PDB file of C-alpha atoms and ligand atoms in Angstrom:
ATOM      1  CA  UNK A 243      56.953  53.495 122.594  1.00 73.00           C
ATOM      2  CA  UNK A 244      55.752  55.354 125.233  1.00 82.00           C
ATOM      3  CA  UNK A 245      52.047  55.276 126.898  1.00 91.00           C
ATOM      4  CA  UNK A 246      49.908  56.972 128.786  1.00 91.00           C
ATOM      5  CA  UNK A 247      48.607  56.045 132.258  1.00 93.00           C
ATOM      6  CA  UNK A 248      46.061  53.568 130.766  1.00 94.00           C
ATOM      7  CA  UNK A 249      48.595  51.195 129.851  1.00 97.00           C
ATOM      8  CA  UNK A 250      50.806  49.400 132.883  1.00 96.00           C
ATOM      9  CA  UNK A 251      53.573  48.204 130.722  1.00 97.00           C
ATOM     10  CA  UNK A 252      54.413  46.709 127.278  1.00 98.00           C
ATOM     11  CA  UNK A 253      54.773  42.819 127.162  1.00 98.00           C
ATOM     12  CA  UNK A 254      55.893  42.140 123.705  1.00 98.00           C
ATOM     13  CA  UNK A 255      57.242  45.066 121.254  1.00 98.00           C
ATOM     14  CA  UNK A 256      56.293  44.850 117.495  1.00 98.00           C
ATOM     15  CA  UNK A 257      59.822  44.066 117.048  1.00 98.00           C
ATOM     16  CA  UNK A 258      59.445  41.010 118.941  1.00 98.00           C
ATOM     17  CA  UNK A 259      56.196  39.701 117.363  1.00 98.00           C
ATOM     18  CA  UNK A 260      57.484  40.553 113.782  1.00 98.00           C
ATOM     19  CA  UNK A 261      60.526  38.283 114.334  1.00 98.00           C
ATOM     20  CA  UNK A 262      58.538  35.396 115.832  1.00 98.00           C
ATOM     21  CA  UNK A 263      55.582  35.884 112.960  1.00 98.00           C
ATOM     22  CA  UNK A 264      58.472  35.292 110.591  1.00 98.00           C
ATOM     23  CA  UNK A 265      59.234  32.006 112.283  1.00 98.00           C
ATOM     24  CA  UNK A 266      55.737  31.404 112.455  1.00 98.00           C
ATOM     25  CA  UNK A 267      55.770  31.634 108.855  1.00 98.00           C
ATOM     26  CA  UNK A 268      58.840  29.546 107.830  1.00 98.00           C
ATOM     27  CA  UNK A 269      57.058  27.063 109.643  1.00 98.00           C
ATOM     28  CA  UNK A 270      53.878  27.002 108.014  1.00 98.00           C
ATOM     29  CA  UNK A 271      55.539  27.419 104.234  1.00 98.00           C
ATOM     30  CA  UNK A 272      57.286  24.085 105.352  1.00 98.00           C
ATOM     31  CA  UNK A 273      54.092  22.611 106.412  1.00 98.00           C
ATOM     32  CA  UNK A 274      51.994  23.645 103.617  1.00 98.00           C
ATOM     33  CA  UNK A 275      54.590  23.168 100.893  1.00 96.00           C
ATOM     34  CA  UNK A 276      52.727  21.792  98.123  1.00 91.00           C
ATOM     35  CA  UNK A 277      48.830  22.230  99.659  1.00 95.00           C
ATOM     36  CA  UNK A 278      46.634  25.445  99.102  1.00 93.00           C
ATOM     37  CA  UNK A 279      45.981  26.936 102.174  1.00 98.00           C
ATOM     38  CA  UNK A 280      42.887  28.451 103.116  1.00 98.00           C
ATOM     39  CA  UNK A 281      43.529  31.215 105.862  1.00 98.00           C
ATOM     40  CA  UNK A 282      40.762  31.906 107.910  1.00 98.00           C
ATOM     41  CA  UNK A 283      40.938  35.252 110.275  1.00 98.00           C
ATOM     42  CA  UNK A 284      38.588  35.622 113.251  1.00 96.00           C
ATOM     43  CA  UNK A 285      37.589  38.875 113.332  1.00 95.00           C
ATOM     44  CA  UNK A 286      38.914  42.190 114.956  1.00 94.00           C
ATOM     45  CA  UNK A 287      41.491  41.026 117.481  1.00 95.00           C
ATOM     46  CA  UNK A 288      43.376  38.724 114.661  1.00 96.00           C
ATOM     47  CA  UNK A 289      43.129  40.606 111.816  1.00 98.00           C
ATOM     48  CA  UNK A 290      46.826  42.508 112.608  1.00 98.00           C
ATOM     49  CA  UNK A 291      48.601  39.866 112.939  1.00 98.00           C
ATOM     50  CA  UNK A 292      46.875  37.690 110.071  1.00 98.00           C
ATOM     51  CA  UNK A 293      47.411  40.531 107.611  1.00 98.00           C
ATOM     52  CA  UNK A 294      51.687  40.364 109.113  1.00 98.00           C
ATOM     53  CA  UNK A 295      51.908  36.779 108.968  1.00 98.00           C
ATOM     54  CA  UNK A 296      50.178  36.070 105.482  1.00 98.00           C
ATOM     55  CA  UNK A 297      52.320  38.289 103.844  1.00 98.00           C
ATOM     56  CA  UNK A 298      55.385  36.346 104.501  1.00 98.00           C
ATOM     57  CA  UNK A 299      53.240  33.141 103.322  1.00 98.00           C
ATOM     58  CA  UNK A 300      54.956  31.676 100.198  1.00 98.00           C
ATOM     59  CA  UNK A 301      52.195  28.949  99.616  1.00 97.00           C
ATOM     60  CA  UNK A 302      49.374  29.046  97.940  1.00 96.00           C
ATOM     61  CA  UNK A 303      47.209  31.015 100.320  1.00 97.00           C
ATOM     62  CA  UNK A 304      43.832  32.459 100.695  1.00 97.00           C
ATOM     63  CA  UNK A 305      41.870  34.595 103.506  1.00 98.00           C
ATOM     64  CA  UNK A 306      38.293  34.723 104.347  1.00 98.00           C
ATOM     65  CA  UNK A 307      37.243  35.892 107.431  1.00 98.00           C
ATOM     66  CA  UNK A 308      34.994  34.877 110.086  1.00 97.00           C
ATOM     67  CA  UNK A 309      33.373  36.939 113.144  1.00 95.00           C
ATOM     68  CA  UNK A 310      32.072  36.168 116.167  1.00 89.00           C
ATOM     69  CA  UNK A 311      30.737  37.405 119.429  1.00 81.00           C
ATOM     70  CA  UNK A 312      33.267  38.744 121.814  1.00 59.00           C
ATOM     71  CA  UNK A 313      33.425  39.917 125.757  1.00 51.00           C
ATOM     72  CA  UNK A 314      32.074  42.681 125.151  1.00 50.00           C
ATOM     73  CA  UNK A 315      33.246  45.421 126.961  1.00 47.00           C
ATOM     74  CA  UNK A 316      33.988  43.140 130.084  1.00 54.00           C
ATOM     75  CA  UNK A 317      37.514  40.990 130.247  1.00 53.00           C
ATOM     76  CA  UNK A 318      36.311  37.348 131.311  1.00 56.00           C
ATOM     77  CA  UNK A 319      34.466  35.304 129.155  1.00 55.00           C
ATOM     78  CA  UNK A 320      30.496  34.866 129.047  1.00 56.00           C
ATOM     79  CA  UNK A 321      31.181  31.228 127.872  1.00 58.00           C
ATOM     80  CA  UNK A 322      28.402  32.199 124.407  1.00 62.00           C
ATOM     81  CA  UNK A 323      29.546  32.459 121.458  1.00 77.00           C
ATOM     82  CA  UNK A 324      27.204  33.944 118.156  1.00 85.00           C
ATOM     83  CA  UNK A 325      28.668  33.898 114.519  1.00 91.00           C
ATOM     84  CA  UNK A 326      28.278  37.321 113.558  1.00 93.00           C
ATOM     85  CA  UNK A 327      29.762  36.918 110.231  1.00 97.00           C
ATOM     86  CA  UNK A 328      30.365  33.966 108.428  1.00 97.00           C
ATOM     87  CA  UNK A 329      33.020  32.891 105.594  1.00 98.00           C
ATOM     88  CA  UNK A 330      32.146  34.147 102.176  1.00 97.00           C
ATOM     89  CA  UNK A 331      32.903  30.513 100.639  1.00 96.00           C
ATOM     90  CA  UNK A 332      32.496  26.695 101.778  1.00 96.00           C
ATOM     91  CA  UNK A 333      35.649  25.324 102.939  1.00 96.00           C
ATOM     92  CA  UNK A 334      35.359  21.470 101.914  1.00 91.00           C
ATOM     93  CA  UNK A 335      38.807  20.544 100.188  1.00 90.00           C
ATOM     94  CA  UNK A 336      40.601  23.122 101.992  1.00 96.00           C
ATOM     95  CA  UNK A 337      43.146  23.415 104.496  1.00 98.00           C
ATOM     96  CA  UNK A 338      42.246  26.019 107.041  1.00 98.00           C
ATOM     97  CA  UNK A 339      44.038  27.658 109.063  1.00 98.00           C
ATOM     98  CA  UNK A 340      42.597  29.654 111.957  1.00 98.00           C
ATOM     99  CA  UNK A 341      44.357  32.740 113.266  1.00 98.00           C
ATOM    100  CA  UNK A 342      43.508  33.874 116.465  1.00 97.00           C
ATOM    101  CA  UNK A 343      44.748  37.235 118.682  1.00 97.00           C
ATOM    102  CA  UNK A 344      45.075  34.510 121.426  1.00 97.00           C
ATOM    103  CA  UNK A 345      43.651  31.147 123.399  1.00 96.00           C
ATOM    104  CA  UNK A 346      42.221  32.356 126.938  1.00 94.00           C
ATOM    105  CA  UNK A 347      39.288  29.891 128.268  1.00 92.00           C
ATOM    106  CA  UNK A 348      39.881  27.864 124.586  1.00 93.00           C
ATOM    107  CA  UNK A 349      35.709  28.204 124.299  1.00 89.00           C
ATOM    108  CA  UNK A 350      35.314  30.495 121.311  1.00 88.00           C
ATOM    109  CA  UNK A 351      37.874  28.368 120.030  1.00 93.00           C
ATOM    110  CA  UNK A 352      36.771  25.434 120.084  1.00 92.00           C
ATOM    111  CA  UNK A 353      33.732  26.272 119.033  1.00 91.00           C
ATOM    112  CA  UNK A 354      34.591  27.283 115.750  1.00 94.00           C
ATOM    113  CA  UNK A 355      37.276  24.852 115.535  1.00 95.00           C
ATOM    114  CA  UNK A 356      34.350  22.541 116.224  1.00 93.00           C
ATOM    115  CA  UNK A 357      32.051  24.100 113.669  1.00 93.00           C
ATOM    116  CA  UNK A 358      34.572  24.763 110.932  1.00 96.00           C
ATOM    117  CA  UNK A 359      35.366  20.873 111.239  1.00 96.00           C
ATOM    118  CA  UNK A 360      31.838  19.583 111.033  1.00 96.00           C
ATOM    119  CA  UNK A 361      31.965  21.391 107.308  1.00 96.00           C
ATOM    120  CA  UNK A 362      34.599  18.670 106.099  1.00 97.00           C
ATOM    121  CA  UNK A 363      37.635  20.414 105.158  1.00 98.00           C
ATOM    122  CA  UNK A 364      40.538  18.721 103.804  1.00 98.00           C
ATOM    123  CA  UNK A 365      42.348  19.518 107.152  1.00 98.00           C
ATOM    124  CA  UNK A 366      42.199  22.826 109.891  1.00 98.00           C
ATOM    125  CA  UNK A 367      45.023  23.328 112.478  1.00 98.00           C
ATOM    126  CA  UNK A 368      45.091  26.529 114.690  1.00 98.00           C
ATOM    127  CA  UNK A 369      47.598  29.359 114.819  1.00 98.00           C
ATOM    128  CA  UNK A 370      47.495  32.073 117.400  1.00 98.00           C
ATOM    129  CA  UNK A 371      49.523  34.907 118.283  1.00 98.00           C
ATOM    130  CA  UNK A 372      49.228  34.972 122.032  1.00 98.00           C
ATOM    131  CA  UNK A 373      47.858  31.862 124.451  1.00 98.00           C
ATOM    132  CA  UNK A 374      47.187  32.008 127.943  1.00 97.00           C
ATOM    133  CA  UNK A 375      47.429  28.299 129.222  1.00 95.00           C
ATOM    134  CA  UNK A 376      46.947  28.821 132.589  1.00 93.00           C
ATOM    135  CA  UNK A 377      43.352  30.327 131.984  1.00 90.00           C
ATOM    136  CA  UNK A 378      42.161  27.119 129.953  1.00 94.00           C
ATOM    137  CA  UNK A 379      38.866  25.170 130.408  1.00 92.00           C
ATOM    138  CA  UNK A 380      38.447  23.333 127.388  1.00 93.00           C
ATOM    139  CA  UNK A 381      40.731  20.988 126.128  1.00 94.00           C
ATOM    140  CA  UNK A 382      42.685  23.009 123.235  1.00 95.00           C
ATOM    141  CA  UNK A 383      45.959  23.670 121.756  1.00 94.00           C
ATOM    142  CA  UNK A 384      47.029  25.765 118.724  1.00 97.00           C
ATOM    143  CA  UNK A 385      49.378  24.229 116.348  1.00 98.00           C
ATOM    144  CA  UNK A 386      51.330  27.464 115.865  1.00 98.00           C
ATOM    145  CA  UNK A 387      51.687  29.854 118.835  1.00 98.00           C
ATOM    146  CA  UNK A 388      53.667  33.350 119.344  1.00 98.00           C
ATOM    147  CA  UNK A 389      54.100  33.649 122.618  1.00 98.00           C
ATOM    148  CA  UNK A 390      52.892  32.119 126.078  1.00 98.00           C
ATOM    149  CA  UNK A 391      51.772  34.862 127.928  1.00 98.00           C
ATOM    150  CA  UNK A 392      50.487  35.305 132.038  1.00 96.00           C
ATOM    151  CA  UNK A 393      47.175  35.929 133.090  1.00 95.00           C
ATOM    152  CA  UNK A 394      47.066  39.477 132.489  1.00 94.00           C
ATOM    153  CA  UNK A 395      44.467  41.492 130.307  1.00 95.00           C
ATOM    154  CA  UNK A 396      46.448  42.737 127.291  1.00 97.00           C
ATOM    155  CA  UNK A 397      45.607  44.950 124.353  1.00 97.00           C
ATOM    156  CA  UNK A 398      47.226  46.291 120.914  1.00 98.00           C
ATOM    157  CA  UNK A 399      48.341  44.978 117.960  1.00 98.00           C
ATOM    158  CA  UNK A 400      44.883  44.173 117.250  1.00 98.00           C
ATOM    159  CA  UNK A 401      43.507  42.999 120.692  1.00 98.00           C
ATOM    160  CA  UNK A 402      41.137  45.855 122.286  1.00 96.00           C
ATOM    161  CA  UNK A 403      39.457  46.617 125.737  1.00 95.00           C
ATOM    162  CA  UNK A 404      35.942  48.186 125.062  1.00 93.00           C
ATOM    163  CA  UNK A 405      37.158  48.659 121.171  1.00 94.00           C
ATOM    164  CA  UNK A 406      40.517  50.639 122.195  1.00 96.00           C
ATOM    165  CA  UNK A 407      43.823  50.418 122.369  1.00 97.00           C
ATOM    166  CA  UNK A 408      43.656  48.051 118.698  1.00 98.00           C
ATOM    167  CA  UNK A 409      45.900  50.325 117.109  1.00 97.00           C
ATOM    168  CA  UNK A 410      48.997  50.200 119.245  1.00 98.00           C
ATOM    169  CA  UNK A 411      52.245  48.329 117.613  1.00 98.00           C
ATOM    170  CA  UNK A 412      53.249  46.535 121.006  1.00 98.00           C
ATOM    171  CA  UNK A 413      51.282  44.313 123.355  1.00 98.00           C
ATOM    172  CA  UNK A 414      50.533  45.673 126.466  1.00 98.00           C
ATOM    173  CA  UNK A 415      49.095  44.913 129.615  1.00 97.00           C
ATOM    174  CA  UNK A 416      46.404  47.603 130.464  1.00 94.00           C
ATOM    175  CA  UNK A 417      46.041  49.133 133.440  1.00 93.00           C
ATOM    176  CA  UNK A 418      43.576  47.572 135.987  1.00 87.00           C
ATOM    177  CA  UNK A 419      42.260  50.938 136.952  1.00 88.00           C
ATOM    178  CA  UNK A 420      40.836  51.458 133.350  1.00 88.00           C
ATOM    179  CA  UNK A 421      38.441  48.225 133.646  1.00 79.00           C
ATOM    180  CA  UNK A 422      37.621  48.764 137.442  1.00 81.00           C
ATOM    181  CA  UNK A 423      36.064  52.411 136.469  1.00 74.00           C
ATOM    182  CA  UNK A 424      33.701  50.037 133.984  1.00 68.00           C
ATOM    183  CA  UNK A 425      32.958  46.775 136.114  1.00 64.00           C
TER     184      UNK A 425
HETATM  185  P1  5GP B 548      38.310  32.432 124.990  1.00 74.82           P
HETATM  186  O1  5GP B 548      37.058  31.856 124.459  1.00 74.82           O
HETATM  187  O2  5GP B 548      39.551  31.674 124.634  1.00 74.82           O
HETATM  188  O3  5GP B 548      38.213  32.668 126.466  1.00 74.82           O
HETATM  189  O4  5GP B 548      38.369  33.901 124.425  1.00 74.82           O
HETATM  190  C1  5GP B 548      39.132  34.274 123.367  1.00 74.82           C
HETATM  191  C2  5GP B 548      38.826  35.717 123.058  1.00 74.82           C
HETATM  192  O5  5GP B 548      38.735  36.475 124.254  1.00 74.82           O
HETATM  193  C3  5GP B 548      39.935  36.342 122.277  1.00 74.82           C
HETATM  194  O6  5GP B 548      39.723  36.227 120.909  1.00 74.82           O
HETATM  195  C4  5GP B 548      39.865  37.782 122.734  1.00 74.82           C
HETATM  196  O7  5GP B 548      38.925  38.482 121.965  1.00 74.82           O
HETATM  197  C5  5GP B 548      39.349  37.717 124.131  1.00 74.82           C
HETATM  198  N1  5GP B 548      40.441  37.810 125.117  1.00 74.82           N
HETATM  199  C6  5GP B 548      40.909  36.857 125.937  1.00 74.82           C
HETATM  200  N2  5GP B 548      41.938  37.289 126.685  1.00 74.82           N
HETATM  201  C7  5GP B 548      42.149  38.566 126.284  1.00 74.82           C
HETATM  202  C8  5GP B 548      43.097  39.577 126.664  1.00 74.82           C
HETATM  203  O8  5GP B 548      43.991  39.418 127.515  1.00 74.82           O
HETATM  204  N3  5GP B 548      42.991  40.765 126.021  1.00 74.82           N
HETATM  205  C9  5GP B 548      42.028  41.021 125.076  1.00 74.82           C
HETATM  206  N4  5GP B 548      42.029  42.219 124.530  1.00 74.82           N
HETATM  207  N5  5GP B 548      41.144  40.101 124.698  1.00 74.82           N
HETATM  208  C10 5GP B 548      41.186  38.897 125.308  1.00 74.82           C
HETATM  209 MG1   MG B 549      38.721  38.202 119.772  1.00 74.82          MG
END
Protein backbone atom coordinates (compact mmCIF):
# COMPACT_ATOMS: atom_id res chain seq x y z
CA UNK A 1 0.00 0.00 0.00
CA UNK A 2 1.17 3.15 -0.74
CA UNK A 3 0.87 6.54 1.48
CA UNK A 4 1.02 9.86 1.37
CA UNK A 5 3.59 12.14 3.03
CA UNK A 6 1.80 11.87 6.43
CA UNK A 7 2.83 8.47 6.93
CA UNK A 8 6.90 7.68 7.33
CA UNK A 9 6.68 4.04 6.67
CA UNK A 10 4.56 0.89 7.27
CA UNK A 11 5.66 -1.35 10.28
CA UNK A 12 3.45 -4.30 10.05
CA UNK A 13 1.24 -5.08 6.75
CA UNK A 14 -2.32 -6.55 7.27
CA UNK A 15 -0.85 -9.59 5.93
CA UNK A 16 1.38 -9.84 8.76
CA UNK A 17 -1.12 -9.10 11.58
CA UNK A 18 -3.76 -11.47 9.98
CA UNK A 19 -1.28 -14.39 10.18
CA UNK A 20 -0.18 -13.65 13.76
CA UNK A 21 -4.11 -12.92 14.87
CA UNK A 22 -4.60 -16.46 13.62
CA UNK A 23 -1.95 -17.70 16.00
CA UNK A 24 -3.28 -15.51 18.46
CA UNK A 25 -6.36 -17.35 18.08
CA UNK A 26 -5.24 -21.03 18.04
CA UNK A 27 -3.88 -20.07 21.18
CA UNK A 28 -6.73 -18.79 22.93
CA UNK A 29 -9.25 -21.74 21.47
CA UNK A 30 -6.61 -23.99 23.30
CA UNK A 31 -6.82 -21.96 26.36
CA UNK A 32 -10.43 -21.51 26.54
CA UNK A 33 -11.39 -24.98 25.35
CA UNK A 34 -14.23 -25.86 27.39
CA UNK A 35 -14.87 -22.15 29.28
CA UNK A 36 -17.22 -19.36 27.82
CA UNK A 37 -15.32 -16.53 27.11
CA UNK A 38 -16.37 -13.16 27.63
CA UNK A 39 -14.49 -10.76 25.12
CA UNK A 40 -14.23 -7.43 26.19
CA UNK A 41 -13.04 -4.63 23.44
CA UNK A 42 -11.72 -1.25 24.60
CA UNK A 43 -12.98 1.09 22.47
CA UNK A 44 -11.87 2.69 19.06
CA UNK A 45 -8.23 1.70 18.71
CA UNK A 46 -9.12 -2.24 19.42
CA UNK A 47 -12.13 -2.66 17.86
CA UNK A 48 -10.24 -3.83 14.26
CA UNK A 49 -8.44 -6.18 15.47
CA UNK A 50 -11.09 -7.60 18.10
CA UNK A 51 -13.67 -7.88 15.32
CA UNK A 52 -10.36 -10.09 13.15
CA UNK A 53 -9.43 -12.09 15.98
CA UNK A 54 -12.99 -13.12 17.36
CA UNK A 55 -13.96 -14.36 14.25
CA UNK A 56 -11.46 -17.08 14.18
CA UNK A 57 -12.61 -17.82 17.97
CA UNK A 58 -14.06 -21.39 18.07
CA UNK A 59 -15.11 -21.16 21.84
CA UNK A 60 -17.87 -20.07 23.25
CA UNK A 61 -17.39 -16.34 22.95
CA UNK A 62 -19.04 -13.11 23.66
CA UNK A 63 -18.14 -9.21 23.13
CA UNK A 64 -19.14 -6.24 25.07
CA UNK A 65 -17.33 -3.30 24.84
CA UNK A 66 -15.87 -0.84 27.07
CA UNK A 67 -14.59 2.92 26.42
CA UNK A 68 -12.45 5.05 27.93
CA UNK A 69 -10.64 8.32 27.82
CA UNK A 70 -7.81 8.52 25.41
CA UNK A 71 -4.71 11.10 24.55
CA UNK A 72 -6.59 13.07 22.98
CA UNK A 73 -5.24 14.59 20.15
CA UNK A 74 -1.65 14.62 21.78
CA UNK A 75 0.70 11.22 21.60
CA UNK A 76 2.00 10.82 25.33
CA UNK A 77 -0.14 9.92 27.95
CA UNK A 78 -1.97 12.36 30.53
CA UNK A 79 -1.68 9.47 33.10
CA UNK A 80 -6.15 10.00 33.68
CA UNK A 81 -8.18 7.77 32.68
CA UNK A 82 -12.45 8.35 32.59
CA UNK A 83 -14.82 5.38 31.63
CA UNK A 84 -16.72 6.83 28.97
CA UNK A 85 -18.73 3.83 28.31
CA UNK A 86 -19.19 0.99 30.33
CA UNK A 87 -20.06 -2.87 29.59
CA UNK A 88 -23.68 -3.48 28.87
CA UNK A 89 -23.67 -6.61 31.38
CA UNK A 90 -21.88 -7.62 34.82
CA UNK A 91 -19.07 -9.84 34.25
CA UNK A 92 -19.05 -12.09 37.56
CA UNK A 93 -18.65 -15.84 36.31
CA UNK A 94 -16.98 -14.83 33.26
CA UNK A 95 -13.75 -15.09 31.72
CA UNK A 96 -12.72 -11.82 30.19
CA UNK A 97 -10.61 -11.16 27.94
CA UNK A 98 -9.36 -7.64 27.23
CA UNK A 99 -8.26 -6.62 23.76
CA UNK A 100 -6.25 -3.77 23.45
CA UNK A 101 -4.69 -1.77 20.09
CA UNK A 102 -1.50 -1.88 22.30
CA UNK A 103 0.39 -1.51 25.97
CA UNK A 104 2.39 1.96 25.95
CA UNK A 105 2.79 3.46 29.69
CA UNK A 106 0.50 0.08 30.86
CA UNK A 107 -1.78 2.96 32.89
CA UNK A 108 -5.09 2.77 31.07
CA UNK A 109 -4.41 -0.73 31.34
CA UNK A 110 -4.11 -1.39 34.38
CA UNK A 111 -6.63 0.54 35.34
CA UNK A 112 -9.27 -1.30 33.86
CA UNK A 113 -7.56 -4.46 34.36
CA UNK A 114 -7.73 -3.23 37.94
CA UNK A 115 -11.37 -2.24 37.81
CA UNK A 116 -12.68 -5.11 35.72
CA UNK A 117 -11.02 -7.41 38.51
CA UNK A 118 -12.50 -5.74 41.54
CA UNK A 119 -16.06 -6.92 39.78
CA UNK A 120 -15.13 -10.72 40.51
CA UNK A 121 -14.97 -12.44 37.32
CA UNK A 122 -14.31 -15.99 37.03
CA UNK A 123 -10.85 -15.05 35.52
CA UNK A 124 -9.49 -11.85 33.00
CA UNK A 125 -6.12 -12.15 31.14
CA UNK A 126 -5.07 -9.43 28.56
CA UNK A 127 -4.54 -9.68 24.82
CA UNK A 128 -3.13 -6.89 22.76
CA UNK A 129 -2.19 -6.41 19.33
CA UNK A 130 0.82 -4.17 19.62
CA UNK A 131 3.05 -3.48 23.08
CA UNK A 132 5.65 -1.08 23.51
CA UNK A 133 7.82 -2.40 26.51
CA UNK A 134 10.30 -0.01 26.51
CA UNK A 135 7.71 2.87 27.24
CA UNK A 136 6.29 1.02 30.46
CA UNK A 137 5.65 2.56 33.94
CA UNK A 138 3.40 0.32 35.55
CA UNK A 139 4.02 -3.08 36.15
CA UNK A 140 1.95 -4.96 33.24
CA UNK A 141 2.06 -7.67 30.79
CA UNK A 142 -0.56 -8.99 28.31
CA UNK A 143 -1.06 -12.63 28.15
CA UNK A 144 -1.41 -12.62 24.36
CA UNK A 145 0.63 -10.10 22.33
CA UNK A 146 1.06 -9.45 18.35
CA UNK A 147 3.94 -7.85 18.02
CA UNK A 148 6.70 -5.93 20.13
CA UNK A 149 7.02 -2.82 18.58
CA UNK A 150 9.77 0.48 19.14
CA UNK A 151 8.95 3.62 20.52
CA UNK A 152 7.45 5.13 17.62
CA UNK A 153 3.86 6.74 17.30
CA UNK A 154 1.91 4.39 15.01
CA UNK A 155 -1.55 4.49 13.50
CA UNK A 156 -4.05 2.21 11.32
CA UNK A 157 -5.67 -0.79 11.63
CA UNK A 158 -7.67 0.81 14.20
CA UNK A 159 -5.10 3.01 16.11
CA UNK A 160 -5.62 6.90 15.15
CA UNK A 161 -3.69 10.27 15.63
CA UNK A 162 -6.31 13.09 16.26
CA UNK A 163 -9.16 10.42 15.00
CA UNK A 164 -7.25 9.64 11.53
CA UNK A 165 -5.50 7.36 9.88
CA UNK A 166 -8.05 4.34 11.75
CA UNK A 167 -8.95 3.08 8.53
CA UNK A 168 -5.67 2.03 7.01
CA UNK A 169 -5.03 -1.99 6.66
CA UNK A 170 -1.23 -1.75 7.75
CA UNK A 171 0.43 -0.25 10.81
CA UNK A 172 2.34 2.60 10.25
CA UNK A 173 4.53 4.89 11.84
CA UNK A 174 3.28 8.52 11.16
CA UNK A 175 5.22 11.11 10.25
CA UNK A 176 6.63 13.39 13.04
CA UNK A 177 5.94 16.48 11.04
CA UNK A 178 2.10 15.78 11.23
CA UNK A 179 2.08 15.98 15.26
CA UNK A 180 4.76 18.84 15.46
CA UNK A 181 2.25 21.19 13.26
CA UNK A 182 -0.32 20.31 16.42
CA UNK A 183 1.99 20.34 19.64
P1 LIG B 1 -1.10 3.64 27.97
O1 LIG B 1 -1.98 3.93 29.12
O2 LIG B 1 -0.62 2.22 27.89
O3 LIG B 1 0.04 4.61 27.91
O4 LIG B 1 -1.94 4.02 26.70
C1 LIG B 1 -2.58 3.12 25.91
C2 LIG B 1 -3.36 3.88 24.87
O5 LIG B 1 -2.59 4.95 24.35
C3 LIG B 1 -3.67 3.01 23.70
O6 LIG B 1 -4.89 2.37 23.84
C4 LIG B 1 -3.70 4.01 22.56
O7 LIG B 1 -4.97 4.59 22.47
C5 LIG B 1 -2.74 5.08 22.98
N1 LIG B 1 -1.42 4.90 22.34
C6 LIG B 1 -0.26 4.55 22.90
N2 LIG B 1 0.74 4.46 22.01
C7 LIG B 1 0.16 4.73 20.81
C8 LIG B 1 0.65 4.78 19.47
O8 LIG B 1 1.83 4.55 19.14
N3 LIG B 1 -0.25 5.10 18.51
C9 LIG B 1 -1.57 5.38 18.79
N4 LIG B 1 -2.34 5.68 17.77
N5 LIG B 1 -2.06 5.33 20.03
C10 LIG B 1 -1.20 5.03 21.03
MG1 LIG C 1 -6.84 3.42 22.71
Amino acid sequence: MNYGSEIEKVLLTGKQIEIRTQELADEINRDYADKELLVVCILRGGVIFMADLFKRLTVDAEMDFLAVSSYGAGTTSSGEVKVMKDLSAPVDRKHILVIEDIIDTGITLSYIMEMLSARKPSSIKLCSLLDKPSRRKVDLFGDYVGFEIPNEFVVGYGLDYDEKFRNLPDVCVLSPSVYEKNN
